[in-house]
mmCIF file of N, CA and C in Angstrom:
data_model
loop_
_atom_site.group_PDB
_atom_site.id
_atom_site.type_symbol
_atom_site.label_atom_id
_atom_site.label_comp_id
_atom_site.label_asym_id
_atom_site.label_seq_id
_atom_site.Cartn_x
_atom_site.Cartn_y
_atom_site.Cartn_z
ATOM 1 N N MET A 1 142.952 110.058 121.039
ATOM 2 C CA MET A 1 141.733 109.662 120.654
ATOM 3 C C MET A 1 140.815 111.055 120.509
ATOM 4 N N LEU A 2 141.160 112.046 121.046
ATOM 5 C CA LEU A 2 140.426 113.587 121.072
ATOM 6 C C LEU A 2 141.545 113.915 120.013
ATOM 7 N N ARG A 3 142.390 114.029 119.555
ATOM 8 C CA ARG A 3 143.310 114.525 118.202
ATOM 9 C C ARG A 3 142.598 114.197 117.352
ATOM 10 N N PHE A 4 141.955 113.507 116.858
ATOM 11 C CA PHE A 4 141.371 112.807 115.733
ATOM 12 C C PHE A 4 139.764 113.233 115.542
ATOM 13 N N ALA A 5 139.050 113.848 116.260
ATOM 14 C CA ALA A 5 137.754 113.903 116.299
ATOM 15 C C ALA A 5 137.589 115.211 115.603
ATOM 16 N N PRO A 6 138.534 116.128 115.279
ATOM 17 C CA PRO A 6 138.102 117.211 114.225
ATOM 18 C C PRO A 6 138.554 116.158 112.918
ATOM 19 N N VAL A 7 139.142 115.571 112.734
ATOM 20 C CA VAL A 7 138.930 114.839 111.315
ATOM 21 C C VAL A 7 138.171 114.267 110.833
ATOM 22 N N LEU A 8 137.406 113.332 112.329
ATOM 23 C CA LEU A 8 136.355 112.802 111.721
ATOM 24 C C LEU A 8 134.891 113.568 111.909
ATOM 25 N N LEU A 9 134.823 114.750 112.666
ATOM 26 C CA LEU A 9 134.306 115.488 112.169
ATOM 27 C C LEU A 9 133.796 115.881 110.702
ATOM 28 N N LEU A 10 135.424 116.599 110.494
ATOM 29 C CA LEU A 10 135.199 117.015 108.558
ATOM 30 C C LEU A 10 134.940 115.877 108.002
ATOM 31 N N ALA A 11 135.601 114.651 108.584
ATOM 32 C CA ALA A 11 135.242 113.669 107.180
ATOM 33 C C ALA A 11 133.405 112.756 107.157
ATOM 34 N N ALA A 12 132.776 113.283 108.473
ATOM 35 C CA ALA A 12 131.345 113.056 108.228
ATOM 36 C C ALA A 12 130.630 113.994 107.476
ATOM 37 N N ALA A 13 131.047 115.362 107.882
ATOM 38 C CA ALA A 13 130.620 116.172 106.804
ATOM 39 C C ALA A 13 130.691 116.376 105.424
ATOM 40 N N ALA A 14 132.187 115.775 105.177
ATOM 41 C CA ALA A 14 131.938 115.787 103.362
ATOM 42 C C ALA A 14 131.026 114.790 103.206
ATOM 43 N N CYS A 15 130.752 113.611 103.532
ATOM 44 C CA CYS A 15 130.012 112.245 103.226
ATOM 45 C C CYS A 15 129.325 112.994 103.031
ATOM 46 N N SER A 16 128.340 113.844 103.903
ATOM 47 C CA SER A 16 127.011 114.544 103.790
ATOM 48 C C SER A 16 126.714 115.493 102.494
ATOM 49 N N TYR A 17 127.832 116.226 102.986
ATOM 50 C CA TYR A 17 127.668 117.114 101.594
ATOM 51 C C TYR A 17 127.810 116.849 100.439
ATOM 52 N N PHE A 18 128.912 115.915 100.115
ATOM 53 C CA PHE A 18 128.967 115.276 98.587
ATOM 54 C C PHE A 18 128.110 114.135 98.130
ATOM 55 N N ASP A 19 127.261 113.549 99.297
ATOM 56 C CA ASP A 19 126.373 112.438 98.637
ATOM 57 C C ASP A 19 124.817 112.508 99.369
ATOM 58 N N GLY A 20 124.397 113.141 98.471
ATOM 59 C CA GLY A 20 123.251 113.764 99.026
ATOM 60 C C GLY A 20 122.046 112.659 99.522
ATOM 61 N N SER A 21 122.427 110.990 98.863
ATOM 62 C CA SER A 21 121.647 110.288 99.615
ATOM 63 C C SER A 21 121.840 109.969 101.018
ATOM 64 N N ALA A 22 123.116 110.111 101.469
ATOM 65 C CA ALA A 22 123.440 110.143 102.863
ATOM 66 C C ALA A 22 122.359 110.291 103.899
ATOM 67 N N SER A 23 121.551 111.205 103.660
ATOM 68 C CA SER A 23 120.465 112.405 104.332
ATOM 69 C C SER A 23 119.159 111.727 103.613
ATOM 70 N N LEU A 24 119.101 110.557 103.013
ATOM 71 C CA LEU A 24 117.370 110.445 102.272
ATOM 72 C C LEU A 24 117.438 109.324 103.691
ATOM 73 N N PRO A 25 115.746 109.294 103.692
ATOM 74 C CA PRO A 25 115.378 108.587 104.486
ATOM 75 C C PRO A 25 115.658 106.847 103.703
ATOM 76 N N ILE A 26 115.696 106.022 104.208
ATOM 77 C CA ILE A 26 115.710 104.402 104.648
ATOM 78 C C ILE A 26 114.680 104.612 103.443
ATOM 79 N N GLY A 27 115.176 103.443 102.056
ATOM 80 C CA GLY A 27 113.800 103.248 101.090
ATOM 81 C C GLY A 27 113.668 104.010 99.799
ATOM 82 N N ALA A 28 114.255 105.626 100.297
ATOM 83 C CA ALA A 28 113.969 106.474 99.151
ATOM 84 C C ALA A 28 114.895 106.838 98.175
ATOM 85 N N ASP A 29 114.653 106.592 97.056
ATOM 86 C CA ASP A 29 115.566 106.657 95.886
ATOM 87 C C ASP A 29 116.367 108.174 95.808
ATOM 88 N N GLY A 30 115.334 109.157 96.123
ATOM 89 C CA GLY A 30 116.068 110.607 96.009
ATOM 90 C C GLY A 30 114.806 111.616 96.728
ATOM 91 N N ARG A 31 114.954 112.850 96.351
ATOM 92 C CA ARG A 31 114.167 113.450 96.784
ATOM 93 C C ARG A 31 113.345 114.576 95.824
ATOM 94 N N VAL A 32 112.153 115.241 95.834
ATOM 95 C CA VAL A 32 111.790 116.131 95.227
ATOM 96 C C VAL A 32 111.562 117.433 95.555
ATOM 97 N N ALA A 33 112.005 118.773 95.344
ATOM 98 C CA ALA A 33 111.586 119.803 95.961
ATOM 99 C C ALA A 33 110.440 120.816 94.888
ATOM 100 N N ASN A 34 109.663 120.922 95.661
ATOM 101 C CA ASN A 34 108.055 121.526 94.900
ATOM 102 C C ASN A 34 108.478 122.971 94.763
ATOM 103 N N GLN A 35 109.070 124.079 93.878
ATOM 104 C CA GLN A 35 109.077 125.129 93.608
ATOM 105 C C GLN A 35 107.897 125.863 92.814
ATOM 106 N N THR A 36 106.930 125.016 93.077
ATOM 107 C CA THR A 36 105.348 125.498 92.133
ATOM 108 C C THR A 36 104.690 126.131 93.489
ATOM 109 N N ALA A 37 103.774 126.687 92.645
ATOM 110 C CA ALA A 37 102.608 127.436 93.674
ATOM 111 C C ALA A 37 101.237 126.413 93.912
ATOM 112 N N GLU A 38 101.981 125.354 93.442
ATOM 113 C CA GLU A 38 100.617 124.248 93.013
ATOM 114 C C GLU A 38 101.123 122.973 94.049
ATOM 115 N N ALA A 39 100.156 122.111 95.068
ATOM 116 C CA ALA A 39 100.372 121.045 95.390
ATOM 117 C C ALA A 39 101.043 119.885 94.451
ATOM 118 N N ILE A 40 101.768 119.162 94.317
ATOM 119 C CA ILE A 40 102.171 118.294 93.153
ATOM 120 C C ILE A 40 102.251 116.491 93.999
ATOM 121 N N HIS A 41 101.945 115.586 93.332
ATOM 122 C CA HIS A 41 102.522 114.405 93.075
ATOM 123 C C HIS A 41 103.719 113.552 92.474
ATOM 124 N N VAL A 42 104.546 112.830 92.509
ATOM 125 C CA VAL A 42 105.139 112.642 91.301
ATOM 126 C C VAL A 42 105.257 110.852 91.619
ATOM 127 N N PHE A 43 105.528 110.356 90.287
ATOM 128 C CA PHE A 43 105.648 109.032 90.122
ATOM 129 C C PHE A 43 107.193 108.791 89.210
ATOM 130 N N ALA A 44 108.047 108.558 89.638
ATOM 131 C CA ALA A 44 109.410 108.411 89.214
ATOM 132 C C ALA A 44 109.664 106.592 88.917
ATOM 133 N N VAL A 45 110.245 106.880 87.541
ATOM 134 C CA VAL A 45 111.014 105.421 86.960
ATOM 135 C C VAL A 45 112.047 105.780 86.064
ATOM 136 N N ASP A 46 113.102 104.329 86.346
ATOM 137 C CA ASP A 46 113.932 104.571 85.422
ATOM 138 C C ASP A 46 113.620 105.063 84.048
ATOM 139 N N ALA A 47 115.041 105.447 83.085
ATOM 140 C CA ALA A 47 114.054 105.988 81.789
ATOM 141 C C ALA A 47 113.846 104.788 80.642
ATOM 142 N N GLU A 48 113.912 103.533 80.832
ATOM 143 C CA GLU A 48 114.005 102.394 80.184
ATOM 144 C C GLU A 48 112.681 102.009 80.540
ATOM 145 N N THR A 49 112.356 102.009 81.858
ATOM 146 C CA THR A 49 110.973 101.632 82.037
ATOM 147 C C THR A 49 110.497 102.857 81.672
ATOM 148 N N ALA A 50 110.382 103.960 81.748
ATOM 149 C CA ALA A 50 109.939 105.132 80.818
ATOM 150 C C ALA A 50 108.850 104.779 79.503
ATOM 151 N N THR A 51 109.895 104.007 78.660
ATOM 152 C CA THR A 51 108.909 103.547 77.611
ATOM 153 C C THR A 51 108.060 102.857 77.209
ATOM 154 N N LEU A 52 108.233 101.804 78.379
ATOM 155 C CA LEU A 52 107.279 100.901 78.385
ATOM 156 C C LEU A 52 105.936 101.282 79.258
ATOM 157 N N ILE A 53 106.113 102.189 79.901
ATOM 158 C CA ILE A 53 104.516 101.972 80.501
ATOM 159 C C ILE A 53 103.628 103.546 79.786
ATOM 160 N N ASP A 54 102.117 103.632 80.608
ATOM 161 C CA ASP A 54 101.348 104.015 79.996
ATOM 162 C C ASP A 54 100.807 104.732 81.458
ATOM 163 N N ILE A 55 100.947 106.095 81.768
ATOM 164 C CA ILE A 55 100.737 106.491 83.027
ATOM 165 C C ILE A 55 99.235 106.710 82.680
ATOM 166 N N ALA A 56 98.500 106.922 84.034
ATOM 167 C CA ALA A 56 97.262 107.278 84.281
ATOM 168 C C ALA A 56 97.469 108.887 84.126
ATOM 169 N N PRO A 57 96.145 109.452 82.741
ATOM 170 C CA PRO A 57 96.270 110.931 83.191
ATOM 171 C C PRO A 57 95.835 111.934 84.454
ATOM 172 N N GLU A 58 95.194 110.885 85.527
ATOM 173 C CA GLU A 58 94.817 111.579 86.374
ATOM 174 C C GLU A 58 93.938 110.406 87.345
ATOM 175 N N PHE A 59 93.584 110.798 88.398
ATOM 176 C CA PHE A 59 93.400 109.773 89.516
ATOM 177 C C PHE A 59 93.329 110.265 90.368
ATOM 178 N N ASP A 60 92.414 109.494 91.554
ATOM 179 C CA ASP A 60 92.129 110.029 93.064
ATOM 180 C C ASP A 60 93.287 109.858 94.243
ATOM 181 N N ILE A 61 93.535 110.805 94.717
ATOM 182 C CA ILE A 61 95.106 110.709 95.615
ATOM 183 C C ILE A 61 94.252 109.957 96.955
ATOM 184 N N THR A 62 94.761 108.763 97.274
ATOM 185 C CA THR A 62 94.623 108.332 98.867
ATOM 186 C C THR A 62 95.466 108.237 99.849
ATOM 187 N N ASP A 63 96.688 107.499 99.876
ATOM 188 C CA ASP A 63 97.414 107.497 100.626
ATOM 189 C C ASP A 63 99.222 107.734 100.011
ATOM 190 N N GLN A 64 98.765 108.678 98.443
ATOM 191 C CA GLN A 64 100.524 108.865 98.362
ATOM 192 C C GLN A 64 100.893 110.349 98.689
ATOM 193 N N ARG A 65 102.008 110.526 98.491
ATOM 194 C CA ARG A 65 102.824 111.295 99.165
ATOM 195 C C ARG A 65 101.988 112.744 98.208
ATOM 196 N N VAL A 66 101.852 113.680 98.956
ATOM 197 C CA VAL A 66 101.701 115.311 98.226
ATOM 198 C C VAL A 66 102.178 115.846 98.835
ATOM 199 N N VAL A 67 103.129 116.567 97.828
ATOM 200 C CA VAL A 67 104.247 117.396 97.977
ATOM 201 C C VAL A 67 104.172 119.332 97.831
ATOM 202 N N PRO A 68 103.508 120.108 99.265
ATOM 203 C CA PRO A 68 103.016 121.275 99.289
ATOM 204 C C PRO A 68 103.860 121.879 98.499
ATOM 205 N N PRO A 69 103.279 123.022 97.834
ATOM 206 C CA PRO A 69 103.945 124.618 97.417
ATOM 207 C C PRO A 69 105.269 124.828 97.978
ATOM 208 N N GLY A 70 106.065 124.715 97.857
ATOM 209 C CA GLY A 70 107.828 125.139 99.130
ATOM 210 C C GLY A 70 107.824 123.700 99.814
ATOM 211 N N GLU A 71 107.796 122.638 99.507
ATOM 212 C CA GLU A 71 108.467 121.854 100.396
ATOM 213 C C GLU A 71 109.276 120.752 99.628
ATOM 214 N N THR A 72 109.714 119.950 99.942
ATOM 215 C CA THR A 72 110.778 119.132 99.604
ATOM 216 C C THR A 72 110.516 117.568 100.400
ATOM 217 N N ALA A 73 110.279 116.589 99.440
ATOM 218 C CA ALA A 73 109.889 115.195 100.341
ATOM 219 C C ALA A 73 110.904 113.990 99.491
ATOM 220 N N PRO A 74 111.066 113.088 100.433
ATOM 221 C CA PRO A 74 111.724 111.637 99.443
ATOM 222 C C PRO A 74 110.665 110.815 98.168
ATOM 223 N N PHE A 75 111.483 110.373 97.599
ATOM 224 C CA PHE A 75 110.368 109.823 96.759
ATOM 225 C C PHE A 75 111.233 108.589 96.282
ATOM 226 N N ASP A 76 110.424 107.430 95.624
ATOM 227 C CA ASP A 76 110.989 105.924 95.454
ATOM 228 C C ASP A 76 111.467 106.274 93.727
ATOM 229 N N ILE A 77 111.856 105.496 93.479
ATOM 230 C CA ILE A 77 112.053 105.722 91.602
ATOM 231 C C ILE A 77 111.905 103.801 91.697
ATOM 232 N N ASP A 78 110.691 103.668 90.954
ATOM 233 C CA ASP A 78 110.478 101.945 90.177
ATOM 234 C C ASP A 78 111.593 101.863 89.197
ATOM 235 N N GLY A 79 111.911 100.803 89.517
ATOM 236 C CA GLY A 79 112.961 100.205 88.713
ATOM 237 C C GLY A 79 114.232 100.847 88.798
ATOM 238 N N TYR A 80 114.867 101.668 89.748
ATOM 239 C CA TYR A 80 115.914 102.460 89.542
ATOM 240 C C TYR A 80 117.189 101.623 90.151
ATOM 241 N N GLU A 81 118.159 101.480 89.600
ATOM 242 C CA GLU A 81 119.566 101.296 90.530
ATOM 243 C C GLU A 81 120.507 102.618 89.941
ATOM 244 N N ARG A 82 121.645 102.882 90.716
ATOM 245 C CA ARG A 82 122.144 103.718 90.950
ATOM 246 C C ARG A 82 122.952 104.077 89.812
ATOM 247 N N GLY A 83 123.065 105.469 89.515
ATOM 248 C CA GLY A 83 123.886 105.377 87.737
ATOM 249 C C GLY A 83 122.934 104.993 86.830
ATOM 250 N N GLU A 84 121.511 105.461 86.684
ATOM 251 C CA GLU A 84 120.552 105.271 85.506
ATOM 252 C C GLU A 84 120.063 106.605 85.448
ATOM 253 N N ASP A 85 119.629 106.880 84.259
ATOM 254 C CA ASP A 85 118.731 108.287 84.059
ATOM 255 C C ASP A 85 117.172 107.438 84.609
ATOM 256 N N ILE A 86 116.642 108.927 84.963
ATOM 257 C CA ILE A 86 114.991 108.799 85.239
ATOM 258 C C ILE A 86 114.298 109.372 84.889
ATOM 259 N N VAL A 87 112.773 109.097 84.814
ATOM 260 C CA VAL A 87 111.920 110.316 83.972
ATOM 261 C C VAL A 87 110.866 110.410 85.598
ATOM 262 N N VAL A 88 110.403 111.739 85.610
ATOM 263 C CA VAL A 88 109.726 112.113 86.767
ATOM 264 C C VAL A 88 108.193 112.313 85.823
ATOM 265 N N PHE A 89 107.292 111.915 86.195
ATOM 266 C CA PHE A 89 105.846 112.312 86.266
ATOM 267 C C PHE A 89 105.493 113.165 87.307
ATOM 268 N N VAL A 90 105.011 114.256 87.299
ATOM 269 C CA VAL A 90 104.635 115.223 87.647
ATOM 270 C C VAL A 90 103.181 115.904 87.766
ATOM 271 N N TYR A 91 102.355 115.434 88.488
ATOM 272 C CA TYR A 91 100.916 115.333 88.524
ATOM 273 C C TYR A 91 100.608 117.061 89.458
ATOM 274 N N ARG A 92 99.754 117.360 89.328
ATOM 275 C CA ARG A 92 99.024 118.558 89.844
ATOM 276 C C ARG A 92 98.287 118.115 90.775
ATOM 277 N N VAL A 93 97.812 118.605 92.385
ATOM 278 C CA VAL A 93 97.234 117.905 92.875
ATOM 279 C C VAL A 93 95.876 118.940 93.885
ATOM 280 N N THR A 94 94.902 118.899 93.242
ATOM 281 C CA THR A 94 93.555 119.478 93.993
ATOM 282 C C THR A 94 92.487 118.835 94.437
ATOM 283 N N ASP A 95 91.812 119.361 95.711
ATOM 284 C CA ASP A 95 91.651 118.530 96.476
ATOM 285 C C ASP A 95 90.980 116.496 96.761
ATOM 286 N N GLY A 96 92.241 116.470 96.526
ATOM 287 C CA GLY A 96 92.330 114.588 96.215
ATOM 288 C C GLY A 96 92.268 114.357 95.733
ATOM 289 N N HIS A 97 92.590 115.020 94.054
ATOM 290 C CA HIS A 97 92.362 114.386 92.933
ATOM 291 C C HIS A 97 94.112 114.871 92.279
ATOM 292 N N ALA A 98 94.361 113.791 91.527
ATOM 293 C CA ALA A 98 95.567 114.247 90.800
ATOM 294 C C ALA A 98 95.536 114.369 89.160
ATOM 295 N N THR A 99 96.012 115.337 88.884
ATOM 296 C CA THR A 99 96.167 115.546 86.895
ATOM 297 C C THR A 99 97.624 115.579 86.264
ATOM 298 N N TYR A 100 97.621 115.066 85.436
ATOM 299 C CA TYR A 100 99.416 115.009 85.009
ATOM 300 C C TYR A 100 99.347 116.269 84.588
ATOM 301 N N ALA A 101 100.588 116.868 84.644
ATOM 302 C CA ALA A 101 101.028 118.063 84.676
ATOM 303 C C ALA A 101 102.425 118.212 83.474
ATOM 304 N N THR A 102 103.393 117.564 83.782
ATOM 305 C CA THR A 102 104.941 117.413 83.462
ATOM 306 C C THR A 102 105.274 116.525 83.183
ATOM 307 N N THR A 103 106.538 116.365 82.455
ATOM 308 C CA THR A 103 107.253 115.090 82.566
ATOM 309 C C THR A 103 108.966 115.593 82.498
ATOM 310 N N LEU A 104 109.344 115.483 83.686
ATOM 311 C CA LEU A 104 110.648 115.941 83.983
ATOM 312 C C LEU A 104 111.732 114.756 83.611
ATOM 313 N N ALA A 105 112.970 114.867 82.886
ATOM 314 C CA ALA A 105 113.722 113.513 82.507
ATOM 315 C C ALA A 105 114.739 114.297 83.517
ATOM 316 N N ALA A 106 115.740 113.087 84.159
ATOM 317 C CA ALA A 106 117.103 113.400 84.636
ATOM 318 C C ALA A 106 118.137 112.273 84.221
ATOM 319 N N SER A 107 119.480 113.236 83.406
ATOM 320 C CA SER A 107 120.790 112.098 83.637
ATOM 321 C C SER A 107 121.203 111.309 84.850
ATOM 322 N N ALA A 108 121.806 110.456 85.213
ATOM 323 C CA ALA A 108 122.169 109.673 86.162
ATOM 324 C C ALA A 108 123.526 110.621 86.747
ATOM 325 N N ARG A 109 124.370 111.446 86.084
ATOM 326 C CA ARG A 109 125.174 112.140 86.336
ATOM 327 C C ARG A 109 124.449 113.171 87.028
ATOM 328 N N GLY A 110 123.060 113.763 86.226
ATOM 329 C CA GLY A 110 123.104 115.274 86.863
ATOM 330 C C GLY A 110 122.010 114.993 88.110
ATOM 331 N N PHE A 111 121.303 113.538 88.074
ATOM 332 C CA PHE A 111 120.721 113.426 89.533
ATOM 333 C C PHE A 111 121.354 113.536 90.353
ATOM 334 N N GLU A 112 122.877 112.584 90.182
ATOM 335 C CA GLU A 112 123.484 112.777 91.273
ATOM 336 C C GLU A 112 124.204 113.685 91.579
ATOM 337 N N GLN A 113 124.335 114.747 90.889
ATOM 338 C CA GLN A 113 125.175 115.846 90.960
ATOM 339 C C GLN A 113 124.375 116.833 91.794
ATOM 340 N N ASN A 114 123.134 116.897 91.645
ATOM 341 C CA ASN A 114 121.940 117.774 92.446
ATOM 342 C C ASN A 114 121.521 117.083 93.725
ATOM 343 N N GLY A 115 122.498 116.112 94.399
ATOM 344 C CA GLY A 115 122.530 115.138 95.301
ATOM 345 C C GLY A 115 121.228 114.637 95.588
ATOM 346 N N GLU A 116 120.723 113.984 94.215
ATOM 347 C CA GLU A 116 119.457 112.801 94.365
ATOM 348 C C GLU A 116 118.591 113.757 94.403
ATOM 349 N N THR A 117 118.248 115.449 94.031
ATOM 350 C CA THR A 117 116.898 116.208 94.165
ATOM 351 C C THR A 117 116.626 115.982 92.586
ATOM 352 N N VAL A 118 115.449 116.497 92.360
ATOM 353 C CA VAL A 118 114.422 116.565 91.442
ATOM 354 C C VAL A 118 113.826 117.905 91.521
ATOM 355 N N THR A 119 114.011 119.013 91.052
ATOM 356 C CA THR A 119 113.288 120.032 91.554
ATOM 357 C C THR A 119 112.118 120.587 90.303
ATOM 358 N N VAL A 120 111.205 120.545 90.548
ATOM 359 C CA VAL A 120 110.006 120.961 89.784
ATOM 360 C C VAL A 120 109.723 122.257 90.133
ATOM 361 N N ARG A 121 110.231 123.226 88.777
ATOM 362 C CA ARG A 121 109.738 124.596 88.792
ATOM 363 C C ARG A 121 108.711 125.072 88.092
ATOM 364 N N SER A 122 108.357 124.308 87.393
ATOM 365 C CA SER A 122 106.677 124.923 86.852
ATOM 366 C C SER A 122 105.937 123.708 86.325
ATOM 367 N N LEU A 123 104.080 123.718 86.253
ATOM 368 C CA LEU A 123 103.670 122.925 85.582
ATOM 369 C C LEU A 123 103.046 123.263 84.281
#
């Protein structure tokens, strides 16, 4: 039994390395990496839904997730099913108030190749 331990260890490591979703919290569809100098909030939807909605240009943050500069956090993607393209609306957060800053689009392939991570580099 012990002779198979290295094989099992390598298999487990490969799953975590090649499938980023293996390390996502339950219920999260992806993660956002904030590489800006400001706190952000993200709202993500599948690409088809993005064509149908009108986003709020600003709002007060109450219990929504705020991602500090240099941090990474899990996020949900409304209407998303694995294999779909996504759109991420990024908000700048200051003193409990979120203001729309930019929109990022990710192809299904790119999103999956990046370990289900969207990186925000500028606002």
